[in-house]
PDB file of C-alpha atoms and ligand atoms in Angstrom:
ATOM      1  CA  MET A  15      64.253 158.703 -37.590  1.00 91.00           C
ATOM      2  CA  PHE A  16      60.855 157.417 -36.551  1.00 93.00           C
ATOM      3  CA  ILE A  17      58.948 157.156 -33.311  1.00 93.00           C
ATOM      4  CA  LEU A  18      58.124 153.633 -32.226  1.00 92.00           C
ATOM      5  CA  LYS A  19      54.514 153.492 -31.083  1.00 91.00           C
ATOM      6  CA  GLY A  20      53.892 149.793 -31.317  1.00 87.00           C
ATOM      7  CA  ILE A  21      55.108 146.557 -32.773  1.00 84.00           C
ATOM      8  CA  GLU A  22      52.393 146.621 -35.532  1.00 91.00           C
ATOM      9  CA  GLN A  23      54.332 149.442 -37.109  1.00 92.00           C
ATOM     10  CA  LEU A  24      57.225 147.047 -37.636  1.00 94.00           C
ATOM     11  CA  THR A  25      55.321 144.093 -39.086  1.00 95.00           C
ATOM     12  CA  ASN A  26      56.536 144.622 -42.654  1.00 96.00           C
ATOM     13  CA  ALA A  27      60.055 145.498 -41.559  1.00 97.00           C
ATOM     14  CA  ILE A  28      60.227 142.379 -39.385  1.00 96.00           C
ATOM     15  CA  SER A  29      59.176 140.052 -42.197  1.00 97.00           C
ATOM     16  CA  LYS A  30      61.721 141.709 -44.460  1.00 96.00           C
ATOM     17  CA  ALA A  31      64.408 141.291 -41.794  1.00 96.00           C
ATOM     18  CA  LYS A  32      63.470 137.603 -41.487  1.00 96.00           C
ATOM     19  CA  LYS A  33      63.912 137.186 -45.225  1.00 96.00           C
ATOM     20  CA  ILE A  34      67.147 139.131 -45.534  1.00 95.00           C
ATOM     21  CA  ARG A  35      68.602 138.121 -42.167  1.00 96.00           C
ATOM     22  CA  PRO A  36      70.981 141.044 -41.744  1.00 97.00           C
ATOM     23  CA  ARG A  37      73.896 140.712 -39.396  1.00 97.00           C
ATOM     24  CA  VAL A  38      73.420 142.784 -36.243  1.00 97.00           C
ATOM     25  CA  GLU A  39      76.484 143.855 -34.331  1.00 97.00           C
ATOM     26  CA  PHE A  40      76.318 145.201 -30.837  1.00 97.00           C
ATOM     27  CA  ASP A  41      78.174 148.470 -30.394  1.00 96.00           C
ATOM     28  CA  ARG A  42      76.840 149.577 -27.033  1.00 96.00           C
ATOM     29  CA  PHE A  43      73.423 149.497 -25.430  1.00 96.00           C
ATOM     30  CA  GLY A  44      71.125 151.377 -27.806  1.00 97.00           C
ATOM     31  CA  ARG A  45      73.608 151.464 -30.654  1.00 98.00           C
ATOM     32  CA  TYR A  46      73.919 148.712 -33.238  1.00 98.00           C
ATOM     33  CA  ARG A  47      75.404 148.109 -36.654  1.00 98.00           C
ATOM     34  CA  VAL A  48      73.254 146.278 -39.149  1.00 98.00           C
ATOM     35  CA  SER A  49      74.481 144.942 -42.477  1.00 97.00           C
ATOM     36  CA  GLY A  50      72.793 146.298 -45.596  1.00 94.00           C
ATOM     37  CA  SER A  51      71.505 144.191 -48.487  1.00 86.00           C
ATOM     38  CA  LYS A  52      74.117 145.733 -50.801  1.00 86.00           C
ATOM     39  CA  GLY A  53      76.992 145.400 -48.378  1.00 87.00           C
ATOM     40  CA  GLY A  54      78.211 147.880 -45.828  1.00 93.00           C
ATOM     41  CA  TYR A  55      76.695 148.624 -42.478  1.00 96.00           C
ATOM     42  CA  TYR A  56      74.059 150.987 -41.191  1.00 97.00           C
ATOM     43  CA  THR A  57      74.077 152.359 -37.686  1.00 98.00           C
ATOM     44  CA  VAL A  58      70.836 152.052 -35.739  1.00 98.00           C
ATOM     45  CA  ILE A  59      70.316 154.059 -32.570  1.00 98.00           C
ATOM     46  CA  CYS A  60      67.429 153.225 -30.249  1.00 96.00           C
ATOM     47  CA  LYS A  61      66.679 155.644 -27.457  1.00 93.00           C
ATOM     48  CA  LYS A  62      64.032 157.269 -25.373  1.00 90.00           C
ATOM     49  CA  SER A  63      63.478 160.960 -25.983  1.00 86.00           C
ATOM     50  CA  ASP A  64      62.919 163.451 -23.167  1.00 87.00           C
ATOM     51  CA  ASN A  65      59.161 163.124 -23.493  1.00 88.00           C
ATOM     52  CA  ASN A  66      59.465 159.346 -23.206  1.00 87.00           C
ATOM     53  CA  TYR A  67      58.954 158.508 -26.862  1.00 90.00           C
ATOM     54  CA  LYS A  68      60.974 155.601 -28.157  1.00 92.00           C
ATOM     55  CA  THR A  69      62.852 156.840 -31.155  1.00 95.00           C
ATOM     56  CA  VAL A  70      64.790 154.789 -33.661  1.00 96.00           C
ATOM     57  CA  GLU A  71      67.388 156.221 -35.967  1.00 97.00           C
ATOM     58  CA  CYS A  72      69.008 154.456 -38.874  1.00 97.00           C
ATOM     59  CA  THR A  73      71.526 155.836 -41.320  1.00 97.00           C
ATOM     60  CA  CYS A  74      69.786 154.340 -44.382  1.00 95.00           C
ATOM     61  CA  LYS A  75      67.711 156.297 -46.913  1.00 93.00           C
ATOM     62  CA  GLY A  76      64.352 154.838 -45.851  1.00 93.00           C
ATOM     63  CA  ALA A  77      64.717 155.812 -42.210  1.00 93.00           C
ATOM     64  CA  GLU A  78      65.754 159.298 -43.282  1.00 91.00           C
ATOM     65  CA  GLN A  79      62.241 159.612 -44.685  1.00 93.00           C
ATOM     66  CA  GLY A  80      60.673 158.324 -41.482  1.00 92.00           C
ATOM     67  CA  LEU A  81      60.136 154.738 -42.616  1.00 92.00           C
ATOM     68  CA  ALA A  82      60.528 151.770 -40.302  1.00 95.00           C
ATOM     69  CA  CYS A  83      63.304 149.908 -42.101  1.00 96.00           C
ATOM     70  CA  TYR A  84      64.344 146.301 -41.637  1.00 97.00           C
ATOM     71  CA  HIS A  85      67.679 147.389 -40.139  1.00 98.00           C
ATOM     72  CA  ALA A  86      65.738 149.041 -37.326  1.00 97.00           C
ATOM     73  CA  ALA A  87      63.546 145.962 -36.908  1.00 97.00           C
ATOM     74  CA  ALA A  88      66.611 143.700 -36.672  1.00 97.00           C
ATOM     75  CA  ALA A  89      68.367 145.992 -34.208  1.00 97.00           C
ATOM     76  CA  LEU A  90      65.208 146.441 -32.136  1.00 95.00           C
ATOM     77  CA  SER A  91      64.739 142.732 -31.603  1.00 93.00           C
ATOM     78  CA  LEU A  92      68.191 142.671 -30.016  1.00 95.00           C
ATOM     79  CA  HIS A  93      67.640 145.959 -28.189  1.00 95.00           C
ATOM     80  CA  ILE A  94      64.305 144.906 -26.668  1.00 91.00           C
ATOM     81  CA  GLY A  95      65.836 141.673 -25.397  1.00 92.00           C
ATOM     82  CA  LEU A  96      68.725 143.568 -23.828  1.00 93.00           C
ATOM     83  CA  ALA A  97      66.431 146.195 -22.305  1.00 90.00           C
ATOM     84  CA  ARG A  98      64.342 143.453 -20.733  1.00 91.00           C
ATOM     85  CA  ARG A  99      67.424 141.798 -19.282  1.00 90.00           C
ATOM     86  CA  GLN A 100      68.572 145.134 -17.906  1.00 84.00           C
ATOM     87  CA  GLN A 101      65.233 145.715 -16.209  1.00 81.00           C
ATOM     88  CA  THR A 102      65.218 142.338 -14.512  1.00 81.00           C
ATOM     89  CA  ALA A 103      68.782 142.934 -13.328  1.00 72.00           C
ATOM     90  CA  GLU A 104      67.796 146.114 -11.489  1.00 63.00           C
TER      91      GLU A 104
HETATM   92 ZN1   ZN B 209      67.680 151.364 -42.060  1.00 61.50          ZN
END
């Protein structure tokens, strides 16, 4: 799990995601499944903690160590778009 402070943090993960182009499946708002480079899927959970930090969880090894992985970057691009749509709908 890592705390998302800004998009700069994701620069490397985003370029990796662009190269690998993982498949992102929508589960529900804030919960996504992202395909791994060696097959299988990782679950990415994006949420706001009680103290208003944006936290991102992924079930891969990298994220376990607090790294911003490309699964998270791929899921976040979908999540941010959805969150924006939700805000304009309110
Ligand atoms: Zn991951």
